[in-house]
PDB file of C-alpha atoms in Angstrom:
ATOM      1  CA  MET A  11     -59.490  -1.538  25.379  1.00 51.00           C
ATOM      2  CA  ALA A  12     -59.645  -0.950  21.371  1.00 58.00           C
ATOM      3  CA  MET A  13     -57.631   0.620  18.974  1.00 79.00           C
ATOM      4  CA  THR A  14     -59.324   3.893  16.906  1.00 91.00           C
ATOM      5  CA  PRO A  15     -58.936   2.085  13.038  1.00 95.00           C
ATOM      6  CA  PRO A  16     -57.640   5.284  11.255  1.00 97.00           C
ATOM      7  CA  THR A  17     -59.357   7.098   8.881  1.00 98.00           C
ATOM      8  CA  ARG A  18     -58.942   7.167   5.242  1.00 98.00           C
ATOM      9  CA  ALA A  19     -57.148  10.984   5.304  1.00 98.00           C
ATOM     10  CA  GLN A  20     -54.907  10.063   8.226  1.00 98.00           C
ATOM     11  CA  LEU A  21     -53.215   6.847   6.555  1.00 98.00           C
ATOM     12  CA  LEU A  22     -53.311   9.001   3.138  1.00 98.00           C
ATOM     13  CA  ALA A  23     -50.328  11.843   5.503  1.00 98.00           C
ATOM     14  CA  GLN A  24     -48.539   9.485   6.460  1.00 98.00           C
ATOM     15  CA  ALA A  25     -48.070   6.979   3.097  1.00 98.00           C
ATOM     16  CA  ALA A  26     -47.581  10.456   0.562  1.00 97.00           C
ATOM     17  CA  ALA A  27     -44.834  11.545   3.961  1.00 97.00           C
ATOM     18  CA  GLN A  28     -42.681   8.597   3.235  1.00 97.00           C
ATOM     19  CA  LEU A  29     -43.057   8.441  -0.173  1.00 97.00           C
ATOM     20  CA  SER A  30     -41.250  12.353  -0.164  1.00 95.00           C
ATOM     21  CA  ALA A  31     -39.112  10.201   2.081  1.00 93.00           C
ATOM     22  CA  VAL A  32     -37.565   8.443  -1.310  1.00 90.00           C
ATOM     23  CA  PRO A  33     -38.601  10.345  -3.141  1.00 83.00           C
ATOM     24  CA  THR A  34     -40.754   9.678  -5.909  1.00 85.00           C
ATOM     25  CA  PRO A  35     -42.662  12.485  -7.867  1.00 84.00           C
ATOM     26  CA  GLN A  36     -46.064  12.877  -6.625  1.00 92.00           C
ATOM     27  CA  PRO A  37     -46.222  11.220  -2.894  1.00 95.00           C
ATOM     28  CA  ARG A  38     -49.896  12.683  -2.209  1.00 97.00           C
ATOM     29  CA  ALA A  39     -50.822  11.497  -5.694  1.00 96.00           C
ATOM     30  CA  GLU A  40     -49.554   8.339  -5.324  1.00 95.00           C
ATOM     31  CA  ALA A  41     -50.775   6.976  -2.202  1.00 97.00           C
ATOM     32  CA  GLU A  42     -54.433   8.199  -3.970  1.00 97.00           C
ATOM     33  CA  PHE A  43     -54.231   5.668  -6.894  1.00 95.00           C
ATOM     34  CA  LEU A  44     -52.943   2.861  -3.939  1.00 97.00           C
ATOM     35  CA  LEU A  45     -55.619   3.759  -1.353  1.00 98.00           C
ATOM     36  CA  ALA A  46     -58.264   3.583  -3.497  1.00 97.00           C
ATOM     37  CA  ALA A  47     -57.350   0.889  -5.099  1.00 96.00           C
ATOM     38  CA  VAL A  48     -57.035  -1.864  -2.371  1.00 98.00           C
ATOM     39  CA  LEU A  49     -60.716  -0.159  -1.508  1.00 97.00           C
ATOM     40  CA  GLY A  50     -62.087   0.075  -4.671  1.00 96.00           C
ATOM     41  CA  LEU A  51     -62.461   3.011  -4.665  1.00 96.00           C
ATOM     42  CA  THR A  52     -62.413   5.867  -7.329  1.00 94.00           C
ATOM     43  CA  ARG A  53     -59.708   8.715  -6.312  1.00 94.00           C
ATOM     44  CA  THR A  54     -63.331  11.349  -6.622  1.00 96.00           C
ATOM     45  CA  ARG A  55     -64.748   9.603  -3.911  1.00 97.00           C
ATOM     46  CA  LEU A  56     -61.697   7.697  -1.620  1.00 97.00           C
ATOM     47  CA  LEU A  57     -61.244  11.590  -1.331  1.00 96.00           C
ATOM     48  CA  ALA A  58     -64.686  13.167  -0.579  1.00 97.00           C
ATOM     49  CA  PHE A  59     -65.430  10.513   2.375  1.00 97.00           C
ATOM     50  CA  ALA A  60     -61.903  11.013   3.406  1.00 97.00           C
ATOM     51  CA  ARG A  61     -62.585  11.077   7.077  1.00 97.00           C
ATOM     52  CA  GLU A  62     -64.194   7.199   6.609  1.00 97.00           C
ATOM     53  CA  PRO A  63     -62.547   4.894   9.164  1.00 97.00           C
ATOM     54  CA  VAL A  64     -59.537   2.003   7.040  1.00 98.00           C
ATOM     55  CA  ASP A  65     -59.910  -1.175   8.856  1.00 97.00           C
ATOM     56  CA  ALA A  66     -56.819  -3.281   9.360  1.00 96.00           C
ATOM     57  CA  GLN A  67     -56.955  -6.066   6.768  1.00 97.00           C
ATOM     58  CA  ASP A  68     -57.136  -3.145   4.048  1.00 98.00           C
ATOM     59  CA  GLU A  69     -54.759  -1.292   6.006  1.00 98.00           C
ATOM     60  CA  GLN A  70     -52.247  -3.814   5.581  1.00 98.00           C
ATOM     61  CA  LYS A  71     -52.985  -4.636   2.221  1.00 98.00           C
ATOM     62  CA  PHE A  72     -52.069  -0.455   1.983  1.00 98.00           C
ATOM     63  CA  TRP A  73     -49.368  -0.662   3.577  1.00 98.00           C
ATOM     64  CA  SER A  74     -47.804  -3.000   1.945  1.00 98.00           C
ATOM     65  CA  TYR A  75     -48.669  -1.498  -1.116  1.00 98.00           C
ATOM     66  CA  VAL A  76     -46.754   1.454   0.017  1.00 98.00           C
ATOM     67  CA  GLU A  77     -43.287  -0.636   1.211  1.00 98.00           C
ATOM     68  CA  GLN A  78     -43.213  -1.853  -2.445  1.00 97.00           C
ATOM     69  CA  LYS A  79     -43.513   1.187  -4.057  1.00 96.00           C
ATOM     70  CA  LYS A  80     -41.006   2.368  -2.078  1.00 96.00           C
ATOM     71  CA  ALA A  81     -38.898   0.169  -2.923  1.00 94.00           C
ATOM     72  CA  GLY A  82     -39.673   1.456  -6.908  1.00 93.00           C
ATOM     73  CA  VAL A  83     -41.681  -0.512  -8.364  1.00 95.00           C
ATOM     74  CA  PRO A  84     -45.021   0.849 -10.579  1.00 94.00           C
ATOM     75  CA  VAL A  85     -48.020   1.292  -9.045  1.00 93.00           C
ATOM     76  CA  ALA A  86     -49.825  -0.442 -12.306  1.00 95.00           C
ATOM     77  CA  TYR A  87     -47.074  -3.719 -11.402  1.00 97.00           C
ATOM     78  CA  ILE A  88     -48.563  -2.919  -7.363  1.00 97.00           C
ATOM     79  CA  THR A  89     -51.908  -3.250  -8.186  1.00 96.00           C
ATOM     80  CA  GLY A  90     -51.892  -5.268 -11.231  1.00 97.00           C
ATOM     81  CA  GLU A  91     -54.094  -2.967 -13.923  1.00 95.00           C
ATOM     82  CA  THR A  92     -54.132   0.486 -15.442  1.00 95.00           C
ATOM     83  CA  ASP A  93     -57.056   2.381 -17.894  1.00 95.00           C
ATOM     84  CA  PHE A  94     -55.869   3.074 -21.407  1.00 98.00           C
ATOM     85  CA  CYS A  95     -57.665   5.355 -23.455  1.00 98.00           C
ATOM     86  CA  GLY A  96     -61.451   4.545 -21.007  1.00 97.00           C
ATOM     87  CA  LEU A  97     -59.532   0.427 -20.999  1.00 98.00           C
ATOM     88  CA  THR A  98     -59.142  -0.428 -17.615  1.00 97.00           C
ATOM     89  CA  LEU A  99     -56.255  -3.297 -18.641  1.00 98.00           C
ATOM     90  CA  ARG A 100     -53.951  -5.908 -16.759  1.00 98.00           C
ATOM     91  CA  SER A 101     -50.667  -4.562 -15.416  1.00 98.00           C
ATOM     92  CA  ASP A 102     -47.126  -6.187 -14.507  1.00 98.00           C
ATOM     93  CA  ALA A 103     -43.396  -7.186 -15.479  1.00 97.00           C
ATOM     94  CA  ARG A 104     -44.002  -9.285 -18.364  1.00 98.00           C
ATOM     95  CA  ALA A 105     -44.394  -6.150 -20.333  1.00 98.00           C
ATOM     96  CA  LEU A 106     -43.964  -1.979 -20.365  1.00 97.00           C
ATOM     97  CA  ALA A 107     -47.091  -0.221 -18.402  1.00 96.00           C
ATOM     98  CA  PRO A 108     -48.719   2.655 -20.262  1.00 97.00           C
ATOM     99  CA  ARG A 109     -48.055   5.419 -20.885  1.00 95.00           C
ATOM    100  CA  PRO A 110     -49.567   9.087 -20.692  1.00 95.00           C
ATOM    101  CA  GLU A 111     -47.667   9.566 -24.262  1.00 97.00           C
ATOM    102  CA  THR A 112     -48.890   6.530 -25.674  1.00 98.00           C
ATOM    103  CA  GLU A 113     -52.261   7.434 -24.917  1.00 98.00           C
ATOM    104  CA  GLU A 114     -51.584  10.108 -27.293  1.00 98.00           C
ATOM    105  CA  LEU A 115     -50.441   7.915 -29.483  1.00 98.00           C
ATOM    106  CA  ALA A 116     -53.386   5.483 -29.501  1.00 98.00           C
ATOM    107  CA  GLN A 117     -55.227   9.838 -30.032  1.00 98.00           C
ATOM    108  CA  TYR A 118     -53.682  10.791 -32.897  1.00 98.00           C
ATOM    109  CA  CYS A 119     -54.066   7.245 -34.849  1.00 98.00           C
ATOM    110  CA  ALA A 120     -57.480   7.181 -34.021  1.00 98.00           C
ATOM    111  CA  ASN A 121     -57.591  10.904 -35.526  1.00 98.00           C
ATOM    112  CA  LEU A 122     -56.459   8.924 -39.151  1.00 98.00           C
ATOM    113  CA  PHE A 123     -59.625   7.344 -39.764  1.00 97.00           C
ATOM    114  CA  GLU A 124     -62.932   8.559 -39.973  1.00 95.00           C
ATOM    115  CA  ARG A 125     -65.502   6.999 -36.973  1.00 90.00           C
ATOM    116  CA  GLY A 126     -66.736   3.007 -38.715  1.00 93.00           C
ATOM    117  CA  ALA A 127     -63.481   2.734 -40.245  1.00 96.00           C
ATOM    118  CA  ASP A 128     -62.355  -0.422 -41.814  1.00 97.00           C
ATOM    119  CA  PRO A 129     -58.453   0.089 -41.166  1.00 98.00           C
ATOM    120  CA  ALA A 130     -55.567  -2.562 -41.195  1.00 98.00           C
ATOM    121  CA  VAL A 131     -53.747  -2.137 -38.472  1.00 98.00           C
ATOM    122  CA  LEU A 132     -51.221  -3.936 -37.443  1.00 99.00           C
ATOM    123  CA  ASP A 133     -48.829  -2.618 -33.613  1.00 99.00           C
ATOM    124  CA  VAL A 134     -45.736  -3.049 -33.849  1.00 99.00           C
ATOM    125  CA  CYS A 135     -43.808  -3.958 -30.409  1.00 98.00           C
ATOM    126  CA  THR A 136     -47.451  -4.378 -28.663  1.00 98.00           C
ATOM    127  CA  GLY A 137     -46.692  -5.141 -25.475  1.00 98.00           C
ATOM    128  CA  SER A 138     -49.713  -5.255 -23.716  1.00 98.00           C
ATOM    129  CA  GLY A 139     -51.655  -4.523 -26.189  1.00 98.00           C
ATOM    130  CA  CYS A 140     -52.748  -2.009 -25.290  1.00 98.00           C
ATOM    131  CA  LEU A 141     -52.621   0.814 -28.521  1.00 98.00           C
ATOM    132  CA  ALA A 142     -53.770  -2.449 -30.235  1.00 98.00           C
ATOM    133  CA  LEU A 143     -57.295  -2.590 -28.186  1.00 98.00           C
ATOM    134  CA  ALA A 144     -57.725   1.126 -27.770  1.00 98.00           C
ATOM    135  CA  LEU A 145     -57.689   0.726 -31.816  1.00 98.00           C
ATOM    136  CA  ALA A 146     -60.205  -2.288 -31.978  1.00 98.00           C
ATOM    137  CA  ALA A 147     -61.983  -0.522 -29.954  1.00 98.00           C
ATOM    138  CA  ARG A 148     -62.117   2.878 -31.737  1.00 98.00           C
ATOM    139  CA  PHE A 149     -62.963   0.815 -34.917  1.00 98.00           C
ATOM    140  CA  PRO A 150     -65.092  -1.957 -34.322  1.00 97.00           C
ATOM    141  CA  ARG A 151     -64.661  -2.798 -37.617  1.00 97.00           C
ATOM    142  CA  ALA A 152     -61.413  -2.787 -37.566  1.00 98.00           C
ATOM    143  CA  GLN A 153     -58.865  -5.262 -38.313  1.00 98.00           C
ATOM    144  CA  VAL A 154     -55.989  -5.003 -35.908  1.00 98.00           C
ATOM    145  CA  THR A 155     -52.894  -7.227 -35.624  1.00 98.00           C
ATOM    146  CA  GLY A 156     -50.360  -6.902 -31.878  1.00 98.00           C
ATOM    147  CA  VAL A 157     -47.292  -8.388 -32.898  1.00 98.00           C
ATOM    148  CA  ASP A 158     -44.536  -8.469 -30.298  1.00 98.00           C
ATOM    149  CA  LEU A 159     -41.113 -10.318 -29.589  1.00 98.00           C
ATOM    150  CA  SER A 160     -41.527 -11.953 -26.261  1.00 98.00           C
ATOM    151  CA  PRO A 161     -43.891 -14.358 -25.480  1.00 98.00           C
ATOM    152  CA  GLU A 162     -44.999 -13.348 -22.048  1.00 98.00           C
ATOM    153  CA  ALA A 163     -46.051  -9.880 -23.213  1.00 98.00           C
ATOM    154  CA  LEU A 164     -48.182 -11.291 -25.507  1.00 98.00           C
ATOM    155  CA  ALA A 165     -50.218 -13.933 -22.819  1.00 98.00           C
ATOM    156  CA  LEU A 166     -51.114 -10.312 -20.915  1.00 98.00           C
ATOM    157  CA  ALA A 167     -51.838  -9.265 -24.081  1.00 98.00           C
ATOM    158  CA  ALA A 168     -53.569 -11.619 -24.737  1.00 98.00           C
ATOM    159  CA  GLU A 169     -55.017 -11.741 -21.606  1.00 98.00           C
ATOM    160  CA  ASN A 170     -56.546  -8.106 -21.991  1.00 98.00           C
ATOM    161  CA  ALA A 171     -58.220  -8.550 -25.263  1.00 98.00           C
ATOM    162  CA  ARG A 172     -60.067 -11.137 -22.354  1.00 98.00           C
ATOM    163  CA  LEU A 173     -60.495  -8.254 -20.244  1.00 98.00           C
ATOM    164  CA  THR A 174     -61.979  -5.409 -22.268  1.00 98.00           C
ATOM    165  CA  GLN A 175     -64.021  -8.806 -24.557  1.00 98.00           C
ATOM    166  CA  LEU A 176     -61.736  -7.680 -27.350  1.00 98.00           C
ATOM    167  CA  GLN A 177     -60.110 -11.112 -28.288  1.00 98.00           C
ATOM    168  CA  ASP A 178     -62.473 -11.127 -31.552  1.00 98.00           C
ATOM    169  CA  ARG A 179     -61.120  -8.173 -32.554  1.00 97.00           C
ATOM    170  CA  VAL A 180     -57.119  -8.434 -32.930  1.00 98.00           C
ATOM    171  CA  GLN A 181     -54.908 -11.289 -33.686  1.00 98.00           C
ATOM    172  CA  TRP A 182     -51.932 -11.509 -31.142  1.00 98.00           C
ATOM    173  CA  LEU A 183     -48.848 -13.305 -33.484  1.00 98.00           C
ATOM    174  CA  GLN A 184     -45.420 -13.842 -31.693  1.00 98.00           C
ATOM    175  CA  SER A 185     -42.707 -12.329 -34.908  1.00 98.00           C
ATOM    176  CA  ASP A 186     -39.422 -10.322 -34.967  1.00 98.00           C
ATOM    177  CA  LEU A 187     -40.480  -7.365 -36.333  1.00 98.00           C
ATOM    178  CA  PHE A 188     -41.831  -8.407 -39.167  1.00 98.00           C
ATOM    179  CA  GLU A 189     -40.572 -10.933 -39.294  1.00 98.00           C
ATOM    180  CA  ASN A 190     -43.856 -13.306 -39.581  1.00 98.00           C
ATOM    181  CA  VAL A 191     -45.599 -11.154 -40.467  1.00 98.00           C
ATOM    182  CA  SER A 192     -47.528 -10.895 -43.787  1.00 98.00           C
ATOM    183  CA  GLY A 193     -49.773  -8.321 -45.756  1.00 98.00           C
ATOM    184  CA  THR A 194     -50.539  -5.560 -45.369  1.00 98.00           C
ATOM    185  CA  PHE A 195     -51.790  -2.237 -43.996  1.00 98.00           C
ATOM    186  CA  ASP A 196     -53.192   1.215 -44.074  1.00 98.00           C
ATOM    187  CA  LEU A 197     -51.825   2.057 -39.854  1.00 98.00           C
ATOM    188  CA  ILE A 198     -48.926  -0.087 -38.529  1.00 99.00           C
ATOM    189  CA  VAL A 199     -47.796   1.648 -35.522  1.00 99.00           C
ATOM    190  CA  SER A 200     -45.375   1.371 -32.944  1.00 98.00           C
ATOM    191  CA  ASN A 201     -44.353   1.950 -29.656  1.00 98.00           C
ATOM    192  CA  PRO A 202     -40.004   0.273 -29.944  1.00 98.00           C
ATOM    193  CA  PRO A 203     -37.729   0.523 -27.175  1.00 98.00           C
ATOM    194  CA  TYR A 204     -36.127   3.370 -27.719  1.00 98.00           C
ATOM    195  CA  ILE A 205     -33.692   3.738 -25.242  1.00 98.00           C
ATOM    196  CA  PRO A 206     -30.252   3.839 -25.570  1.00 98.00           C
ATOM    197  CA  THR A 207     -28.557   0.751 -24.249  1.00 98.00           C
ATOM    198  CA  ALA A 208     -25.960   3.615 -22.182  1.00 97.00           C
ATOM    199  CA  ASP A 209     -29.174   4.962 -20.408  1.00 97.00           C
ATOM    200  CA  ILE A 210     -31.010   2.805 -18.983  1.00 96.00           C
ATOM    201  CA  ALA A 211     -28.903   2.246 -16.136  1.00 94.00           C
ATOM    202  CA  ALA A 212     -29.484   6.124 -14.968  1.00 94.00           C
ATOM    203  CA  LEU A 213     -33.310   5.999 -15.675  1.00 92.00           C
ATOM    204  CA  SER A 214     -35.638   5.354 -12.221  1.00 90.00           C
ATOM    205  CA  ALA A 215     -36.174   2.375  -9.894  1.00 89.00           C
ATOM    206  CA  GLU A 216     -40.002   2.256 -11.787  1.00 90.00           C
ATOM    207  CA  VAL A 217     -38.409   1.520 -14.552  1.00 93.00           C
ATOM    208  CA  GLN A 218     -35.824  -1.256 -13.331  1.00 93.00           C
ATOM    209  CA  HIS A 219     -38.164  -3.253 -13.069  1.00 95.00           C
ATOM    210  CA  GLU A 220     -39.875  -3.400 -16.693  1.00 97.00           C
ATOM    211  CA  PRO A 221     -38.380  -5.445 -19.059  1.00 97.00           C
ATOM    212  CA  ARG A 222     -34.969  -4.577 -20.309  1.00 97.00           C
ATOM    213  CA  LEU A 223     -36.233  -6.338 -23.995  1.00 97.00           C
ATOM    214  CA  ALA A 224     -38.909  -3.375 -23.750  1.00 97.00           C
ATOM    215  CA  LEU A 225     -37.180  -0.477 -23.099  1.00 97.00           C
ATOM    216  CA  ASP A 226     -32.913  -1.285 -23.921  1.00 98.00           C
ATOM    217  CA  GLY A 227     -32.725   0.132 -28.098  1.00 98.00           C
ATOM    218  CA  GLY A 228     -29.574   0.219 -28.946  1.00 98.00           C
ATOM    219  CA  ALA A 229     -26.245   2.168 -28.965  1.00 98.00           C
ATOM    220  CA  ASP A 230     -28.311   5.296 -29.971  1.00 98.00           C
ATOM    221  CA  GLY A 231     -31.335   4.075 -29.083  1.00 98.00           C
ATOM    222  CA  LEU A 232     -33.199   2.768 -32.382  1.00 98.00           C
ATOM    223  CA  ASP A 233     -32.073   0.110 -33.733  1.00 98.00           C
ATOM    224  CA  LEU A 234     -35.735  -0.984 -33.930  1.00 98.00           C
ATOM    225  CA  VAL A 235     -36.648   1.959 -35.190  1.00 98.00           C
ATOM    226  CA  ARG A 236     -34.076   1.972 -37.548  1.00 98.00           C
ATOM    227  CA  ARG A 237     -34.872  -1.456 -38.421  1.00 98.00           C
ATOM    228  CA  ILE A 238     -39.216  -0.315 -38.897  1.00 98.00           C
ATOM    229  CA  VAL A 239     -38.786   2.396 -40.930  1.00 98.00           C
ATOM    230  CA  SER A 240     -36.891  -0.024 -43.514  1.00 98.00           C
ATOM    231  CA  VAL A 241     -39.111  -1.751 -44.762  1.00 98.00           C
ATOM    232  CA  ALA A 242     -42.773  -0.369 -43.150  1.00 98.00           C
ATOM    233  CA  ALA A 243     -42.904   1.079 -46.226  1.00 98.00           C
ATOM    234  CA  ASP A 244     -43.654  -3.036 -48.229  1.00 98.00           C
ATOM    235  CA  TYR A 245     -46.805  -3.593 -45.754  1.00 98.00           C
ATOM    236  CA  LEU A 246     -48.610  -1.055 -46.453  1.00 98.00           C
ATOM    237  CA  THR A 247     -50.783   0.044 -48.625  1.00 98.00           C
ATOM    238  CA  PRO A 248     -50.367   2.791 -50.618  1.00 97.00           C
ATOM    239  CA  TYR A 249     -50.725   6.128 -48.294  1.00 97.00           C
ATOM    240  CA  GLY A 250     -50.541   4.552 -45.501  1.00 98.00           C
ATOM    241  CA  THR A 251     -49.020   5.624 -42.866  1.00 98.00           C
ATOM    242  CA  LEU A 252     -46.002   4.122 -39.965  1.00 99.00           C
ATOM    243  CA  ALA A 253     -47.068   6.074 -36.967  1.00 99.00           C
ATOM    244  CA  LEU A 254     -43.696   6.220 -33.828  1.00 99.00           C
ATOM    245  CA  GLU A 255     -43.236   6.972 -30.694  1.00 98.00           C
ATOM    246  CA  ILE A 256     -39.641   7.705 -29.827  1.00 98.00           C
ATOM    247  CA  GLY A 257     -37.722   9.245 -27.259  1.00 98.00           C
ATOM    248  CA  LEU A 258     -36.402  12.641 -26.119  1.00 97.00           C
ATOM    249  CA  GLY A 259     -33.858  14.512 -28.559  1.00 98.00           C
ATOM    250  CA  GLU A 260     -34.345  11.653 -31.009  1.00 98.00           C
ATOM    251  CA  ALA A 261     -37.038  13.068 -33.504  1.00 98.00           C
ATOM    252  CA  PRO A 262     -34.378  14.502 -36.009  1.00 98.00           C
ATOM    253  CA  ALA A 263     -32.090  11.281 -35.981  1.00 98.00           C
ATOM    254  CA  VAL A 264     -35.744   9.378 -36.794  1.00 98.00           C
ATOM    255  CA  CYS A 265     -36.876  11.544 -39.351  1.00 98.00           C
ATOM    256  CA  ALA A 266     -33.334  11.451 -41.919  1.00 98.00           C
ATOM    257  CA  LEU A 267     -34.290   7.811 -41.760  1.00 98.00           C
ATOM    258  CA  PHE A 268     -36.946   8.425 -43.752  1.00 98.00           C
ATOM    259  CA  ASP A 269     -36.817   8.622 -47.738  1.00 97.00           C
ATOM    260  CA  ALA A 270     -38.808  11.579 -48.875  1.00 96.00           C
ATOM    261  CA  ARG A 271     -39.270  10.487 -52.516  1.00 97.00           C
ATOM    262  CA  LEU A 272     -41.842   7.803 -50.739  1.00 97.00           C
ATOM    263  CA  TRP A 273     -42.719   9.436 -47.362  1.00 98.00           C
ATOM    264  CA  GLU A 274     -44.468  12.867 -45.915  1.00 98.00           C
ATOM    265  CA  GLY A 275     -44.337  13.670 -42.349  1.00 96.00           C
ATOM    266  CA  GLY A 276     -43.495  15.075 -39.417  1.00 96.00           C
ATOM    267  CA  VAL A 277     -43.638  15.765 -35.470  1.00 98.00           C
ATOM    268  CA  LYS A 278     -46.448  15.855 -33.331  1.00 98.00           C
ATOM    269  CA  LYS A 279     -45.930  16.666 -29.613  1.00 98.00           C
ATOM    270  CA  ASP A 280     -47.272  15.106 -26.209  1.00 97.00           C
ATOM    271  CA  PHE A 281     -48.533  17.275 -23.856  1.00 96.00           C
ATOM    272  CA  ALA A 282     -45.487  18.416 -22.564  1.00 96.00           C
ATOM    273  CA  GLY A 283     -44.788  19.782 -25.672  1.00 97.00           C
ATOM    274  CA  VAL A 284     -41.889  17.260 -26.358  1.00 98.00           C
ATOM    275  CA  ASP A 285     -41.558  15.548 -30.068  1.00 98.00           C
ATOM    276  CA  ARG A 286     -42.946  12.479 -28.677  1.00 98.00           C
ATOM    277  CA  PHE A 287     -44.164  10.936 -31.603  1.00 98.00           C
ATOM    278  CA  VAL A 288     -43.722  10.557 -35.390  1.00 98.00           C
ATOM    279  CA  PHE A 289     -45.956  10.267 -38.077  1.00 98.00           C
ATOM    280  CA  ALA A 290     -44.946   9.243 -41.994  1.00 98.00           C
ATOM    281  CA  ARG A 291     -47.115   8.592 -44.874  1.00 98.00           C
ATOM    282  CA  ARG A 292     -46.315   7.081 -47.820  1.00 98.00           C
ATOM    283  CA  LYS A 293     -46.481   9.329 -50.731  1.00 96.00           C
ATOM    284  CA  PHE A 294     -48.307   5.941 -52.915  1.00 95.00           C
TER     285      PHE A 294
END
């Protein structure tokens, strides 16, 4: 006698129970993301038709996803894609999985310019290319350059440019920060490595799957931030802006790096109320 295939609701309940035991922060939501990805549905449609059965092939794939999640693999790496500022991007272990906070950074940066503007933008430590591509999509006339030390990350960024049909709008450059960069920019944006080296081992299993090069900010987390701030003015147009994503509790030390004779600006909070972004405008 053939067994009745499980429903979506049954699989979600079972998976959420397994993920709760790991534990993970949002076991039910993560189960929904994984099953929606397997079935090619939005979470809304998945839940609206939760009594629909799931065939054996999709069930097998779903449980393989759940096992990876139990091992700490980020959801974006499991499904191979993530949404960022309305763009669907490929995501894998070549670069950090884009965070919601970095979407906030992209929005803050976009608000610096009028619609229809044509800013020259440099994205330092571009990783998956998410910031560069989000700004290129927002400003079709912008000149956008993304740089990264990692050739693997740049290959992923180039794939994402093709996936989003923005390949003609962004230039990719392998560079140790500004080493191979020339010209000046209206905006320099960066989400650099900012985690203190000693803190990395204690981070979540998900973070342990991400490239260390994109995480490790040195003894106090600010090695690359210092290097960026020390030379950024040379690559900015007069009154251009440097925008940085930083770690928890780092804002006072980062703000102290800026010479008040040359810079003006301040700190912006993320949705969680954390001092997460530093915006500094060159005074002249």
